[in-house]
Coordinates of C-alpha atoms and ligand atoms in Angstrom, one line a residue:
M1 CA 35.0 -36.3 81.3
L2 CA 38.8 -36.0 81.5
F3 CA 39.2 -38.1 78.3
D4 CA 37.0 -35.9 76.1
L5 CA 39.2 -35.0 73.1
Q6 CA 37.8 -31.5 72.7
P7 CA 39.4 -28.6 74.5
K8 CA 37.8 -28.6 78.0
T9 CA 35.3 -25.9 78.9
K10 CA 34.1 -27.0 82.3
R11 CA 36.1 -26.8 85.5
E12 CA 35.2 -30.4 86.5
D13 CA 36.7 -31.7 83.3
L14 CA 40.0 -29.9 83.7
Y15 CA 42.6 -31.8 85.6
D16 CA 44.4 -29.5 88.1
R17 CA 45.8 -26.2 86.6
E18 CA 44.8 -24.6 89.9
N19 CA 47.8 -22.3 90.1
E20 CA 47.4 -21.2 86.5
L21 CA 43.7 -20.5 87.0
R22 CA 44.5 -18.5 90.1
E23 CA 47.1 -16.5 88.4
F24 CA 44.8 -15.8 85.5
R25 CA 42.0 -14.7 87.8
S26 CA 44.3 -12.5 89.8
A27 CA 45.7 -10.7 86.7
V28 CA 42.2 -9.9 85.5
N29 CA 41.0 -8.8 88.9
L30 CA 44.0 -6.6 89.3
G31 CA 42.9 -4.9 86.1
E32 CA 46.0 -6.0 84.1
N33 CA 45.7 -5.5 80.3
L34 CA 47.8 -8.2 78.8
I35 CA 47.9 -11.9 79.7
L36 CA 50.0 -14.4 77.8
L37 CA 49.3 -18.1 78.0
L38 CA 52.3 -19.9 76.6
G39 CA 53.4 -23.5 76.0
I40 CA 54.0 -26.0 73.3
R41 CA 51.1 -27.7 71.5
R42 CA 48.7 -30.0 73.5
L43 CA 49.6 -28.8 77.0
G44 CA 46.1 -27.4 77.5
K45 CA 46.2 -23.7 76.7
S46 CA 42.8 -23.6 74.9
S47 CA 41.3 -25.7 77.7
L48 CA 42.7 -23.4 80.4
L49 CA 41.5 -20.4 78.5
N50 CA 38.0 -21.7 78.1
V51 CA 37.7 -22.6 81.8
A52 CA 39.2 -19.4 83.0
L53 CA 36.9 -17.3 80.9
T54 CA 33.7 -19.1 82.0
E55 CA 34.8 -19.1 85.6
L56 CA 35.5 -15.4 85.8
G57 CA 32.1 -14.5 84.6
F58 CA 33.1 -11.3 82.8
P59 CA 31.9 -10.7 79.2
Y60 CA 34.5 -11.9 76.7
A61 CA 35.2 -12.5 73.1
K62 CA 37.3 -15.5 72.1
I63 CA 38.8 -15.8 68.7
D64 CA 40.5 -18.9 67.3
V65 CA 43.1 -17.0 65.2
R66 CA 44.6 -20.1 63.7
S67 CA 41.4 -21.3 62.2
L68 CA 40.5 -17.8 61.0
Y69 CA 43.9 -17.6 59.3
F70 CA 43.5 -21.0 57.6
T71 CA 39.9 -20.2 56.5
H72 CA 40.8 -16.8 55.0
G73 CA 44.5 -17.1 54.2
S74 CA 45.0 -14.0 56.3
I75 CA 43.2 -12.1 59.1
P76 CA 41.1 -9.4 57.4
Q77 CA 40.0 -6.6 59.7
E78 CA 36.3 -7.0 58.9
I79 CA 36.3 -10.6 59.7
L80 CA 38.2 -10.1 63.0
A81 CA 35.8 -7.2 64.0
Q82 CA 32.8 -9.4 63.2
K83 CA 34.1 -12.3 65.2
I84 CA 35.0 -10.1 68.2
L85 CA 31.6 -8.5 68.3
S86 CA 29.5 -11.6 67.7
S87 CA 31.5 -13.5 70.3
F88 CA 31.3 -10.7 72.8
L89 CA 27.6 -10.2 72.2
S90 CA 26.9 -13.9 72.8
T91 CA 28.5 -13.7 76.3
V92 CA 26.5 -10.6 77.2
K93 CA 23.3 -11.9 75.8
P94 CA 22.0 -13.7 78.9
H95 CA 21.9 -10.3 80.7
K96 CA 19.2 -8.4 79.0
S97 CA 19.8 -5.0 80.4
L98 CA 23.6 -5.2 79.9
L99 CA 22.9 -6.3 76.3
L100 CA 20.6 -3.4 75.7
R101 CA 23.1 -0.8 76.9
L102 CA 25.9 -2.5 74.9
E103 CA 23.9 -2.4 71.7
K104 CA 23.1 1.2 72.4
T105 CA 26.8 2.1 72.9
L106 CA 27.7 0.2 69.7
S107 CA 24.9 1.8 67.7
S108 CA 26.9 5.0 67.4
I109 CA 29.4 3.2 65.2
R110 CA 28.6 4.3 61.6
G111 CA 27.8 1.5 59.2
L112 CA 27.5 -1.2 61.9
R113 CA 24.3 -3.3 61.9
I114 CA 23.6 -5.8 64.6
S115 CA 20.7 -8.2 64.7
G116 CA 20.8 -10.8 67.3
L117 CA 24.3 -12.1 67.2
S118 CA 24.8 -11.3 63.6
V119 CA 27.1 -8.4 62.8
E120 CA 27.4 -6.6 59.5
F121 CA 29.4 -3.7 58.3
E122 CA 28.3 -1.4 55.5
R123 CA 31.8 0.2 55.4
K124 CA 35.2 -0.9 56.5
P125 CA 35.1 -1.2 60.3
D126 CA 37.5 0.6 62.5
L127 CA 38.6 -2.0 65.1
A128 CA 40.1 0.7 67.4
E129 CA 36.7 2.4 67.5
I130 CA 35.0 -0.9 68.3
L131 CA 37.3 -1.6 71.2
E132 CA 36.8 2.0 72.4
K133 CA 33.1 1.4 72.6
I134 CA 33.5 -1.9 74.3
N135 CA 35.8 -0.2 76.8
S136 CA 33.5 2.7 77.6
W137 CA 30.5 0.3 78.0
A138 CA 32.6 -1.9 80.4
E139 CA 33.7 1.1 82.4
N140 CA 30.2 2.3 82.8
E141 CA 29.0 -1.2 83.9
N142 CA 32.0 -1.5 86.2
L143 CA 33.0 -4.7 84.5
R144 CA 36.1 -5.9 82.7
A145 CA 35.9 -6.9 79.0
I146 CA 38.2 -9.7 78.0
I147 CA 39.4 -10.2 74.4
A148 CA 41.1 -13.5 73.9
F149 CA 43.1 -14.5 70.8
D150 CA 43.8 -18.2 70.8
E151 CA 47.1 -18.9 68.9
A152 CA 47.6 -15.2 68.5
Q153 CA 51.0 -15.5 66.7
Y154 CA 48.9 -16.0 63.5
L155 CA 47.9 -12.3 63.8
R156 CA 51.4 -11.5 62.5
L157 CA 50.6 -13.2 59.2
S158 CA 48.4 -10.4 57.9
G159 CA 49.1 -7.1 56.3
I160 CA 47.6 -5.3 59.3
R161 CA 49.5 -4.0 62.3
Y162 CA 47.5 -5.8 65.0
D163 CA 50.5 -5.3 67.4
G164 CA 49.9 -1.5 67.1
L165 CA 46.2 -1.9 67.7
I166 CA 46.9 -4.0 70.8
A167 CA 49.4 -1.5 72.0
Y168 CA 46.9 1.3 71.6
A169 CA 44.3 -0.6 73.5
V170 CA 46.6 -1.6 76.3
D171 CA 47.7 2.0 76.8
T172 CA 44.3 3.7 76.5
L173 CA 41.5 1.3 77.2
P174 CA 41.8 0.3 80.9
A175 CA 38.7 -1.9 81.1
I176 CA 39.9 -4.3 78.5
T177 CA 42.1 -7.3 79.2
F178 CA 43.7 -9.0 76.2
V179 CA 44.6 -12.7 76.6
L180 CA 46.9 -14.1 73.9
T181 CA 47.8 -17.8 73.8
G182 CA 50.6 -19.2 71.7
S183 CA 52.1 -22.6 70.9
E184 CA 54.7 -21.0 68.8
V185 CA 56.0 -19.1 71.8
G186 CA 59.0 -17.5 70.0
M187 CA 56.9 -16.4 67.1
L188 CA 54.3 -14.8 69.5
Q189 CA 57.1 -13.1 71.4
D190 CA 58.5 -11.8 68.1
F191 CA 55.1 -10.5 67.0
L192 CA 54.5 -8.7 70.3
G193 CA 58.1 -7.4 70.6
L194 CA 57.7 -6.5 74.3
E195 CA 61.5 -6.3 74.4
D196 CA 62.1 -4.8 71.0
P197 CA 62.4 -1.0 71.1
K198 CA 61.3 -0.9 67.4
K199 CA 57.9 -2.4 68.2
P200 CA 54.7 -0.7 69.4
L201 CA 54.3 -2.9 72.5
F202 CA 57.9 -2.3 73.7
G203 CA 58.3 -2.1 77.4
R204 CA 54.7 -3.1 78.2
Y205 CA 54.0 -5.4 81.1
A206 CA 52.5 -8.8 80.4
R207 CA 51.4 -11.4 82.8
E208 CA 53.0 -14.6 81.5
I209 CA 51.5 -17.9 82.4
V210 CA 53.6 -20.7 81.1
L211 CA 52.0 -24.2 81.0
Q212 CA 54.3 -27.1 81.9
R213 CA 53.8 -30.7 81.2
F214 CA 52.5 -32.9 84.0
K215 CA 55.0 -34.5 86.3
R216 CA 55.2 -38.3 86.3
E217 CA 52.9 -38.8 89.3
E218 CA 50.4 -36.2 87.9
S219 CA 50.3 -38.1 84.6
V220 CA 49.7 -41.4 86.4
D221 CA 47.0 -39.8 88.6
F222 CA 45.4 -38.1 85.5
L223 CA 45.1 -41.5 83.7
R224 CA 43.8 -43.2 86.9
K225 CA 41.2 -40.6 87.5
G226 CA 40.1 -40.6 83.9
F227 CA 39.7 -44.4 83.8
G228 CA 38.0 -44.2 87.1
E229 CA 35.3 -41.9 85.6
I230 CA 34.4 -44.6 83.0
G231 CA 34.7 -47.4 85.5
I232 CA 37.8 -49.3 84.3
E233 CA 41.1 -50.1 86.0
P234 CA 43.9 -50.9 83.6
A235 CA 47.0 -52.6 84.8
E236 CA 49.6 -50.6 86.5
K237 CA 52.2 -51.6 83.9
E238 CA 50.1 -50.2 81.1
I239 CA 49.7 -46.9 82.7
E240 CA 53.4 -46.7 83.5
E241 CA 54.2 -47.5 79.9
A242 CA 51.8 -44.9 78.5
V243 CA 53.3 -42.2 80.8
E244 CA 56.8 -43.3 79.8
R245 CA 56.1 -42.8 76.1
L246 CA 53.8 -39.7 76.3
D247 CA 55.6 -37.8 79.0
G248 CA 53.2 -35.6 80.7
I249 CA 51.7 -34.0 77.6
V250 CA 48.1 -33.9 78.5
G251 CA 46.8 -33.9 75.0
W252 CA 48.5 -37.3 74.3
L253 CA 47.5 -38.7 77.6
T254 CA 43.9 -37.7 76.9
M255 CA 44.0 -39.3 73.5
Y256 CA 45.4 -42.5 75.0
G257 CA 42.7 -42.5 77.6
Y258 CA 40.1 -41.9 75.0
L259 CA 41.3 -44.8 72.8
R260 CA 41.8 -47.2 75.7
G261 CA 38.8 -46.3 77.8
V262 CA 36.1 -44.8 75.6
R263 CA 36.8 -46.7 72.4
G264 CA 37.7 -49.8 74.4
L265 CA 40.9 -50.8 72.6
S266 CA 43.6 -52.9 74.4
H267 CA 46.7 -51.1 75.7
S268 CA 48.8 -51.9 72.7
E269 CA 46.1 -51.2 70.1
A270 CA 45.5 -47.8 71.8
M271 CA 49.2 -47.0 71.6
D272 CA 49.4 -48.0 68.0
E273 CA 46.3 -46.0 67.1
L274 CA 47.6 -43.0 69.0
F275 CA 50.8 -43.0 67.0
N276 CA 48.8 -43.4 63.8
M277 CA 46.6 -40.4 64.6
A278 CA 49.5 -38.4 66.0
E279 CA 51.6 -39.0 62.8
K280 CA 48.8 -37.6 60.6
L281 CA 48.4 -34.6 62.9
I282 CA 52.1 -33.8 63.3
R283 CA 52.8 -34.2 59.6
E284 CA 50.0 -31.8 58.8
E285 CA 51.3 -29.3 61.4
L286 CA 54.8 -29.5 60.0
S287 CA 53.8 -29.4 56.4
S288 CA 53.6 -25.6 55.9
L289 CA 57.0 -25.3 57.6
I290 CA 58.6 -28.0 55.4
Q291 CA 57.1 -26.4 52.4
N292 CA 59.4 -23.4 53.2
S293 CA 62.4 -25.6 53.5
R294 CA 62.8 -29.4 53.4
R295 CA 65.8 -28.9 55.7
Y296 CA 63.4 -28.3 58.6
G297 CA 62.3 -31.9 58.5
V298 CA 65.8 -33.2 58.1
I299 CA 67.0 -31.1 61.1
L300 CA 64.2 -32.6 63.3
K301 CA 65.2 -36.0 62.1
A302 CA 68.8 -35.4 63.0
V303 CA 67.8 -34.3 66.5
A304 CA 65.4 -37.2 66.9
M305 CA 68.2 -39.6 66.0
G306 CA 70.3 -38.3 68.9
N307 CA 72.3 -35.5 67.4
T308 CA 72.1 -32.7 69.9
R309 CA 74.8 -30.2 69.0
W310 CA 74.8 -27.5 66.4
S311 CA 77.8 -29.1 64.5
T312 CA 76.6 -32.7 64.5
I313 CA 73.1 -31.7 63.4
K314 CA 74.6 -29.6 60.6
E315 CA 76.8 -32.6 59.6
Y316 CA 73.8 -34.8 59.3
V317 CA 71.8 -32.3 57.3
E318 CA 74.7 -31.8 54.9
F319 CA 75.2 -35.5 54.6
K320 CA 71.5 -35.8 53.6
M321 CA 71.0 -32.6 51.5
G322 CA 74.3 -31.1 50.5
P323 CA 76.1 -28.0 51.9
V324 CA 74.3 -25.3 53.7
N325 CA 76.1 -22.2 55.0
D326 CA 76.4 -21.5 58.7
A327 CA 74.2 -18.4 58.8
K328 CA 71.4 -20.1 56.9
F329 CA 71.6 -23.2 59.0
S330 CA 71.5 -21.1 62.2
I331 CA 68.4 -19.3 61.0
L332 CA 66.6 -22.7 60.4
L333 CA 67.5 -23.9 63.9
K334 CA 66.4 -20.6 65.4
N335 CA 63.1 -20.8 63.6
L336 CA 62.5 -24.4 64.9
L337 CA 63.1 -23.0 68.4
K338 CA 60.6 -20.2 67.8
Y339 CA 58.0 -22.6 66.5
G340 CA 58.4 -24.8 69.6
Y341 CA 59.6 -27.9 67.7
L342 CA 63.0 -27.7 69.3
E343 CA 64.2 -26.5 72.7
Q344 CA 67.7 -25.6 73.7
R345 CA 69.4 -26.3 77.0
G346 CA 72.9 -24.9 77.1
N347 CA 74.5 -26.1 73.9
E348 CA 72.1 -29.0 73.3
Y349 CA 69.0 -29.2 71.2
A350 CA 66.1 -31.5 71.9
I351 CA 62.6 -32.2 70.7
P352 CA 60.3 -31.3 73.6
D353 CA 57.4 -33.6 72.6
P354 CA 58.3 -37.4 72.7
V355 CA 55.6 -38.2 70.2
V356 CA 56.9 -35.7 67.7
K357 CA 60.3 -37.1 68.2
E358 CA 59.1 -40.7 67.5
V359 CA 57.2 -39.5 64.4
V360 CA 60.0 -37.5 62.8
R361 CA 62.6 -40.2 63.5
N362 CA 60.7 -42.7 61.2
Ligands
LIG401 P1 46.5 -26.6 73.5 O1 45.5 -25.5 73.3 O2 47.6 -26.2 74.4 O3 47.1 -27.2 72.2 P2 44.2 -28.1 74.3 O4 43.5 -27.3 75.3 O5 43.6 -28.2 73.0 O6 45.8 -27.8 74.3 O7 44.2 -29.6 74.9 C1 44.8 -30.7 74.2 C2 44.0 -31.9 74.7 O8 44.2 -32.2 76.1 C3 42.5 -31.8 74.5 O9 42.1 -33.1 74.2 C4 42.0 -31.4 75.9 O10 40.7 -31.9 76.2 C5 43.0 -32.1 76.8 N1 43.3 -31.3 78.0 C6 44.1 -30.2 78.1 N2 44.3 -29.8 79.3 C7 43.6 -30.6 80.1 C8 43.4 -30.8 81.5 N3 44.0 -29.9 82.4 N4 42.7 -31.8 82.0 C9 42.1 -32.6 81.1 N5 42.2 -32.6 79.8 C10 43.0 -31.6 79.3
LIG402 MG1 44.9 -24.6 71.5

């Protein structure tokens, strides 16, 4: 169902994204080692990742790095190793003989105990060694092994140099493809440092798949198809208004469709409820940022109210919160760009998500 709120896992529930799926498939089939799936929140990165992984049919591990980070307050190597192995084993499991040979390859790792899908370490695991074993198994089986980190920028918030590990694997483990998704595109790029000579991944090639919002007609078509699936046909005017306010961001369109079509609310009730739910979500997402500096919230408000230039945004912030020096202010703006809450076109700043814009303005 198109209006299911969970990230999609089945092709038939995923609207379009044909080109992105094709590009993903082609990168894996060409044996590329690093794929980046980029785009602001709620454009469907996790959904695309899920569908691409199941469609390809190669064994994979998929790690939700953000939830790992929030569960543990960092990304400990043991936990990451455990998650990678148990996730990987679960996709190999249906193929008995492949599984047997995988378990045999892994059994040479000292201190590792596997029973079913449960993985334990009697000593601190060496992630590089684990990846080496997965690679040599995949090479022998003539398969590719895919390791996907959803919201990978959270890997940077741990004492461990995961960028170095990924660089090592990309350089020496040809049967492994890493897929990294990121909503905080600038943060992910900083973490990887593909263009930073001081970073381990400097100069490496990555296939970048950038998700865009739907065009107007696609959004309208998406809503129509979704309502069609549940046998209702809302007025043209309502669909137009929803698309006007939600602007091609599939996550919000899905939520609207769910509230209107599945929960059976009227158009205006569904819009109100969407903004209620969105406000909670967005405030929560912004809270850790605003804990660092309250100015982040005020900057977003300034932009939401129509200030688009560096100087007018700064004036607004100073009017509300007192003086801030230019350098500090520029850093705050740059961070909001890196987190994806702002975008910059020429000299103008804007909030890319109309729902975020409405929420922070109030
Ligand atoms: P992201 O990972 O980019 O934040 P998600 O994959 O979690 O986005 O998707 C956000 C919401 O939009 C979810 O409710 C998901 O079911 C829905 N969704 C995303 N992409 C599509 C799509 N192509 N077709 C239908 N629903 C989608
Ligand atoms: Mg996601």
